[in-house]
CSV table of C-alpha atoms in Angstrom, one decimal:
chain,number,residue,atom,x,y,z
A,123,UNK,CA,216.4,-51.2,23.7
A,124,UNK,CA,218.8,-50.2,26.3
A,125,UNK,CA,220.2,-47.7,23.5
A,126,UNK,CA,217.0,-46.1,22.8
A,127,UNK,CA,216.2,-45.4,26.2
A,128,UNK,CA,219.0,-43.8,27.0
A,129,UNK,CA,218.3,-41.5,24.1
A,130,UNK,CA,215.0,-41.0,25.0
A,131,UNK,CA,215.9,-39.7,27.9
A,132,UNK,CA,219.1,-37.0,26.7
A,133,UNK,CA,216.3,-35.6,24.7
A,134,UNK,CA,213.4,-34.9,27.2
A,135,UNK,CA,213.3,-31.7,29.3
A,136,UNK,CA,212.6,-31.8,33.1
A,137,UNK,CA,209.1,-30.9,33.8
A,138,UNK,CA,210.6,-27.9,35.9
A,139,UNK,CA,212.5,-26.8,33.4
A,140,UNK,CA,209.4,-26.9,30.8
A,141,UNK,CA,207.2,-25.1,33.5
A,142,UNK,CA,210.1,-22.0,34.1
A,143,UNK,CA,210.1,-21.9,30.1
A,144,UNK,CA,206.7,-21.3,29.9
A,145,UNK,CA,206.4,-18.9,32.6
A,146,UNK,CA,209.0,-16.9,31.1
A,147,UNK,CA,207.0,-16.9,27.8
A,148,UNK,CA,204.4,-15.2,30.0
A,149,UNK,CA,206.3,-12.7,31.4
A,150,UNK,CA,207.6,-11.7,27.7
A,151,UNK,CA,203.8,-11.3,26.4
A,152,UNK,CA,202.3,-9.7,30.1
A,153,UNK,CA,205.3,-6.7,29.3
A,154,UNK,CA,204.5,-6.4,25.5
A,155,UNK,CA,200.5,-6.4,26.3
A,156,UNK,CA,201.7,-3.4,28.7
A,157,UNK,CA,203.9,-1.8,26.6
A,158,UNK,CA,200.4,-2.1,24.3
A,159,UNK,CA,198.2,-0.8,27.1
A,160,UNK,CA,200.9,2.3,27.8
A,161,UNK,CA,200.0,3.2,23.7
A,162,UNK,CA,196.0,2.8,24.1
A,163,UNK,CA,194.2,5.1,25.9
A,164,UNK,CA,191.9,3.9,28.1
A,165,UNK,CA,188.0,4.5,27.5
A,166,UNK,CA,186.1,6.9,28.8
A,167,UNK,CA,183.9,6.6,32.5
A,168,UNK,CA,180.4,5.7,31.4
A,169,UNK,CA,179.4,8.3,34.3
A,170,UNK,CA,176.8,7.2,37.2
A,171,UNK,CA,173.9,7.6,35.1
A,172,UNK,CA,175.0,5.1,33.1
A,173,UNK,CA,176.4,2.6,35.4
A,174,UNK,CA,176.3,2.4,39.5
A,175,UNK,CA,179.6,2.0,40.8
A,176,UNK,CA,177.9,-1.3,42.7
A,177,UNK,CA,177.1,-3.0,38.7
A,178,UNK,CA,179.6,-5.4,36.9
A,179,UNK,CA,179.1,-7.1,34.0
A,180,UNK,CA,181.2,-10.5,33.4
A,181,UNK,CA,181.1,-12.7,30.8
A,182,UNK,CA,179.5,-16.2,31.4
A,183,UNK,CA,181.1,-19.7,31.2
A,184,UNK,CA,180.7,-23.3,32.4
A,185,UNK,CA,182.5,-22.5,35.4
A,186,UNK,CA,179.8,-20.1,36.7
A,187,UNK,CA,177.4,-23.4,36.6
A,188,UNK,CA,179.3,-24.9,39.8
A,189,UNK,CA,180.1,-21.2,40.9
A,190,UNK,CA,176.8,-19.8,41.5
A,191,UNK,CA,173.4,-21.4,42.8
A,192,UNK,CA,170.6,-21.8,40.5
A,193,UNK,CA,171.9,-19.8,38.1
A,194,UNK,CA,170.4,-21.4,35.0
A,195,UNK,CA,167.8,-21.3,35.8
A,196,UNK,CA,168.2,-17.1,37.3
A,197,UNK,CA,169.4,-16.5,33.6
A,198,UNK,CA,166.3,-18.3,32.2
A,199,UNK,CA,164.0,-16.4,34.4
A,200,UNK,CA,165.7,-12.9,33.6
A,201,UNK,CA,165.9,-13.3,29.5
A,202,UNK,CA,162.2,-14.9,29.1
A,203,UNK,CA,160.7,-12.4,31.4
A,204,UNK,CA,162.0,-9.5,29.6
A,205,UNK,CA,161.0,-11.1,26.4
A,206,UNK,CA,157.2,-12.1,27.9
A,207,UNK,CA,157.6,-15.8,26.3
A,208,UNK,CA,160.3,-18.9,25.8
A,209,UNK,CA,163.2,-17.0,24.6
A,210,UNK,CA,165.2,-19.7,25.8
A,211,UNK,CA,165.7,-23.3,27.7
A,212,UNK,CA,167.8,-24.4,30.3
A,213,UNK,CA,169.9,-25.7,27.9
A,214,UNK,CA,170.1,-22.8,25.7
A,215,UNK,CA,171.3,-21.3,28.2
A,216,UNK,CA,173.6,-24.1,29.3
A,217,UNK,CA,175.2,-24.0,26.1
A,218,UNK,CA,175.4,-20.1,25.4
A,219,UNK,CA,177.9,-20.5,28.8
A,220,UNK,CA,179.8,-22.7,27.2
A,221,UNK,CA,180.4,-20.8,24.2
A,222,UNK,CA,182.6,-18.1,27.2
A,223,UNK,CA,185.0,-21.0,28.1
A,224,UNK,CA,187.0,-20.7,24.9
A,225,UNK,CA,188.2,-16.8,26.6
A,226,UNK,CA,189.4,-14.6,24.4
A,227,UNK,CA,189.1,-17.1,21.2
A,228,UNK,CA,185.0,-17.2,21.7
A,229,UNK,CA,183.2,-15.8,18.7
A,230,UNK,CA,180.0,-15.5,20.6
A,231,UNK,CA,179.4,-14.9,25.0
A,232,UNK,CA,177.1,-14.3,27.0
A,233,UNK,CA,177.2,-11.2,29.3
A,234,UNK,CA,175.8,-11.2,32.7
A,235,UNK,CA,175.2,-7.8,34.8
A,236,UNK,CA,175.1,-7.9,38.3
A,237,UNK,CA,174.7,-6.5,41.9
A,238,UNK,CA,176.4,-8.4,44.9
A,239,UNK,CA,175.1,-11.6,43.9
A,240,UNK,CA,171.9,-10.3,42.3
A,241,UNK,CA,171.6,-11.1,38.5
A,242,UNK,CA,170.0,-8.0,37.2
A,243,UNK,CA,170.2,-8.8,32.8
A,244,UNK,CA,172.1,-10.4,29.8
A,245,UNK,CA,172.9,-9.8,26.6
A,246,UNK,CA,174.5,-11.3,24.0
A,247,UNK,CA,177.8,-10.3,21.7
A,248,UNK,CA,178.9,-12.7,18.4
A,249,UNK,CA,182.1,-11.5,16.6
A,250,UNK,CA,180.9,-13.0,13.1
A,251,UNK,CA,177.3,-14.4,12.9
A,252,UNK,CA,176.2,-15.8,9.8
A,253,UNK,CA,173.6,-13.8,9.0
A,254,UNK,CA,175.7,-10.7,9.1
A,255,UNK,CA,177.9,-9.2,6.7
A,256,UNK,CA,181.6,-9.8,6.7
A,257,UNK,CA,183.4,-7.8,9.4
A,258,UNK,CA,179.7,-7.1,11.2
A,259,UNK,CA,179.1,-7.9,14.6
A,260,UNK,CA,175.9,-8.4,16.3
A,261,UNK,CA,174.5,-7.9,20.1
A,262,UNK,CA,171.0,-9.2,21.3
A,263,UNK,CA,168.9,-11.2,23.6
A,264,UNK,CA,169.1,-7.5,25.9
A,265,UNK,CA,167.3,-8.3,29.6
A,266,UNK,CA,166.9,-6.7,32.1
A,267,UNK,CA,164.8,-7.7,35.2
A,268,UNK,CA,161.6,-5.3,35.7
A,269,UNK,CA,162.6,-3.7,38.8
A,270,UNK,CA,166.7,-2.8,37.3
A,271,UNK,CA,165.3,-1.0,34.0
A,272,UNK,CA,165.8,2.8,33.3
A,273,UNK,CA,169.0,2.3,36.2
A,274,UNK,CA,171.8,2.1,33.5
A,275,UNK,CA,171.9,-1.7,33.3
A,276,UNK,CA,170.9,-2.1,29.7
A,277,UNK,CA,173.6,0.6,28.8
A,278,UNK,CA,176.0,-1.0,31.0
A,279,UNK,CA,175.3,-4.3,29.6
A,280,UNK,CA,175.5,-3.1,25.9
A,281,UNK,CA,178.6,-0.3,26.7
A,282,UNK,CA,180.2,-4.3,27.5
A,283,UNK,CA,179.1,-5.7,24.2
A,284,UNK,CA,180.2,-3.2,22.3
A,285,UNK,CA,183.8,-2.4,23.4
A,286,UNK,CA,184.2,-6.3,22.8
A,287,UNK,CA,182.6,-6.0,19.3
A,288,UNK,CA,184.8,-2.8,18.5
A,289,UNK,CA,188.1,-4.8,19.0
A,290,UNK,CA,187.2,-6.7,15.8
A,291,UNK,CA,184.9,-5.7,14.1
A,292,UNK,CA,183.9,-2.6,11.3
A,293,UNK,CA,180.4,-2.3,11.8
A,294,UNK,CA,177.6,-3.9,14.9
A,295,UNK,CA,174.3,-4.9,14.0
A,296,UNK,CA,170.5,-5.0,15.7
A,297,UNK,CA,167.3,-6.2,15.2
A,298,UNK,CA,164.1,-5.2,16.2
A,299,UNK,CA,160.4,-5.1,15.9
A,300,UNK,CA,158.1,-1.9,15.6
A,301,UNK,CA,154.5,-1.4,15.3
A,302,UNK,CA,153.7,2.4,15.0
A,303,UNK,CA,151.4,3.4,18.1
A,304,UNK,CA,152.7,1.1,20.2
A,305,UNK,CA,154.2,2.3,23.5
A,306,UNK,CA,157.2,0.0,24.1
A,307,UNK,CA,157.8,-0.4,20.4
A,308,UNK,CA,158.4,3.5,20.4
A,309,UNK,CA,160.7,3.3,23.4
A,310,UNK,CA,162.5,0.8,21.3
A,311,UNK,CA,162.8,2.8,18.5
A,312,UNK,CA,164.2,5.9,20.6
A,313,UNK,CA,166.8,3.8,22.4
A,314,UNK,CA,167.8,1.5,19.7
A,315,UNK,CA,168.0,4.4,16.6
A,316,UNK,CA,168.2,6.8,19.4
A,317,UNK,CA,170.5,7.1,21.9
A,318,UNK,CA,172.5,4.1,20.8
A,319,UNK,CA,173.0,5.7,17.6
A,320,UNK,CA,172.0,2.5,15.2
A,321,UNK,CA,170.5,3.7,11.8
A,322,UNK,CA,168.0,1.4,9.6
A,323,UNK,CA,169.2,1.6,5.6
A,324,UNK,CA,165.1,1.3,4.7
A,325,UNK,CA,165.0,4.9,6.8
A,326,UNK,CA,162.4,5.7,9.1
A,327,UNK,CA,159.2,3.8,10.0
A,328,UNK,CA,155.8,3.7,8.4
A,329,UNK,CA,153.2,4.8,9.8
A,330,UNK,CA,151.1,2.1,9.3
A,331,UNK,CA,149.8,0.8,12.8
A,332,UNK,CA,148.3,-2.2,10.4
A,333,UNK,CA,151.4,-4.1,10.4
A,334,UNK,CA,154.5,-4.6,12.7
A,335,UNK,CA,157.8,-3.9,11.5
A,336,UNK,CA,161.2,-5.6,11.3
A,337,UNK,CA,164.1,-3.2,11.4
A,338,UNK,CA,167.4,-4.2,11.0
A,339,UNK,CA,169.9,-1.4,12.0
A,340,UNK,CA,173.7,-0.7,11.9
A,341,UNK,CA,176.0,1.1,13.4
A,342,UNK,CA,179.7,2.0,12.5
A,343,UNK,CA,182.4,1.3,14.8
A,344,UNK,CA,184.4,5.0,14.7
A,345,UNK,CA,188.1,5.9,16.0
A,346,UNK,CA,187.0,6.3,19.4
A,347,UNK,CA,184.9,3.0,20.1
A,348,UNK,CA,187.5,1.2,17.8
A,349,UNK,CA,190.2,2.7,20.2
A,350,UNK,CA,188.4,1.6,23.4
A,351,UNK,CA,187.5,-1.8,22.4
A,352,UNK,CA,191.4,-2.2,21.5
A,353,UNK,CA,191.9,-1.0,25.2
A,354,UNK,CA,189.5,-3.3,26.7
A,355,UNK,CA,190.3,-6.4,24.7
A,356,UNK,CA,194.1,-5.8,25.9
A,357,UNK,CA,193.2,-5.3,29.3
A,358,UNK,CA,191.3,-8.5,29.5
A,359,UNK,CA,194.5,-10.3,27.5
A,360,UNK,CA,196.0,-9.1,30.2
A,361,UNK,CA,194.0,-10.9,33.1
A,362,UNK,CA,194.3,-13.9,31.0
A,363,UNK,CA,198.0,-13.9,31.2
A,364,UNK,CA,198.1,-13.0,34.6
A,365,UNK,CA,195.8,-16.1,35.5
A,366,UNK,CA,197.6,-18.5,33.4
A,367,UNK,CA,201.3,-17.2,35.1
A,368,UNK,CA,199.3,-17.5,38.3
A,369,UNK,CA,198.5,-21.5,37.8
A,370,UNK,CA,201.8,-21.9,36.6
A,371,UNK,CA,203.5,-21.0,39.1
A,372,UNK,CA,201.0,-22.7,41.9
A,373,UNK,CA,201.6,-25.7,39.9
A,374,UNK,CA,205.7,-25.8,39.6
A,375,UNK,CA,205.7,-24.9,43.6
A,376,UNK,CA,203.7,-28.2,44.3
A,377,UNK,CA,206.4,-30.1,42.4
């Protein structure tokens, strides 16, 4: 027994060694992210008509929960208002934050635009759903509080969705509903086929103010969106690094 022991113990690292190993690692990948970063160029300014300077979008997770005051119930309030019923629960939207804590590994997030501490919309972004095709992304569940629309939220909050789509992923896919005559349904249709250049394979709509329509459009991810989203997923691997080096290090100086 005494034997074993002893070998047990020629073999195990010191927990300060493990920690500077690991840290090291770190520093290897934060230098070959920017060596990355130095090759990608960055994406272009969405302007001020897009986006105020005072407007960040984040993605959500769990942590937010303890973070922020009421707000499960501030993101219930903002999607199911936009949508004019129950789009979702308090624990639909408990669990679409949890789907952000897996970082960078998450297939879908939620993202969450804001002003100070003023939630203004959400929206949605899954990688692969399965009711896509292969290699198809998908953004939704787009709200924006009543008194922050036609301010360049909604294109800030999709302009978020996208560049994280276009780091994976070929094509992106909508869904909508039209009915011909209808006010909001043709502002839809104009911002959705418009100016965020989806295209619906069945072509245009009918005319036929008899029956409301499902489209389901696509959009290809080209050179330039592909090249941003590569940008912006690296920049964000990069924060990830940082903060894991960060709580490394905090941790090996309390030793």
């Amino acid at each position: 027994a005494v034997a074993s022991s002893t070998q047990d113990r020629s073999v195990a690292l010191p927990v300060g060694a493990m920690m500077a190993a690991r840290i090291r690692r770190l520093e290897t990948q934060l230098q070959e992210v920017d060596t990355a970063l130095a090759d990608s160029p960055p994406p272009p300014p969405l302007g001020r008509e897009v986006s105020g300077a005072d407007v960040i979008v984040t993605i959500g997770t769990s942590a937010l929960v303890e973070q922020v005051a009421d707000v499960v119930r501030r993101i219930e309030e903002v999607v199911n208002q936009a949508y004019t019923y129950r789009r979702v629960s308090r624990a639909d939207v408990r669990d679409r934050l949890a789907m952000g804590d897996a970082g960078l590994r998450a297939n879908r997030v939620l993202h969450l635009a804001w002003r100070g501490d003023e939630l203004l919309g959400a929206c949605s972004s899954t990688y692969q759903p399965p009711w896509t095709p292969e290699g198809c992304g998908h953004w939704g569940l787009l709200s924006v509080i009543p008194e922050a629309q036609s301010t360049g939220v909604a294109s800030a909050l999709v302009r978020a969705a996208e560049l994280r789509l276009a780091a994976a992923c070929e094509m992106i896919q909508i869904e909508y509903e039209y009915t011909p005559g209808d006010e909001y349904s043709g502002r839809l249709l104009q911002w959705y086929e418009g100016k965020c250049g989806f295209e619906c394979p069945s072509g245009p709509p009918r005319n036929d103010r008899r029956y409301t329509q499902f489209r389901k459009c696509f959009k290809r991810v080209g050179p330039e969106l592909s090249a941003a989203g590569r940008h912006a997923h690296l920049t964000a691997m990069r924060a990830h690094i940082e903060r894991e080096k960060g709580r490394l290090e905090a941790e090996a100086e309390a030793e």
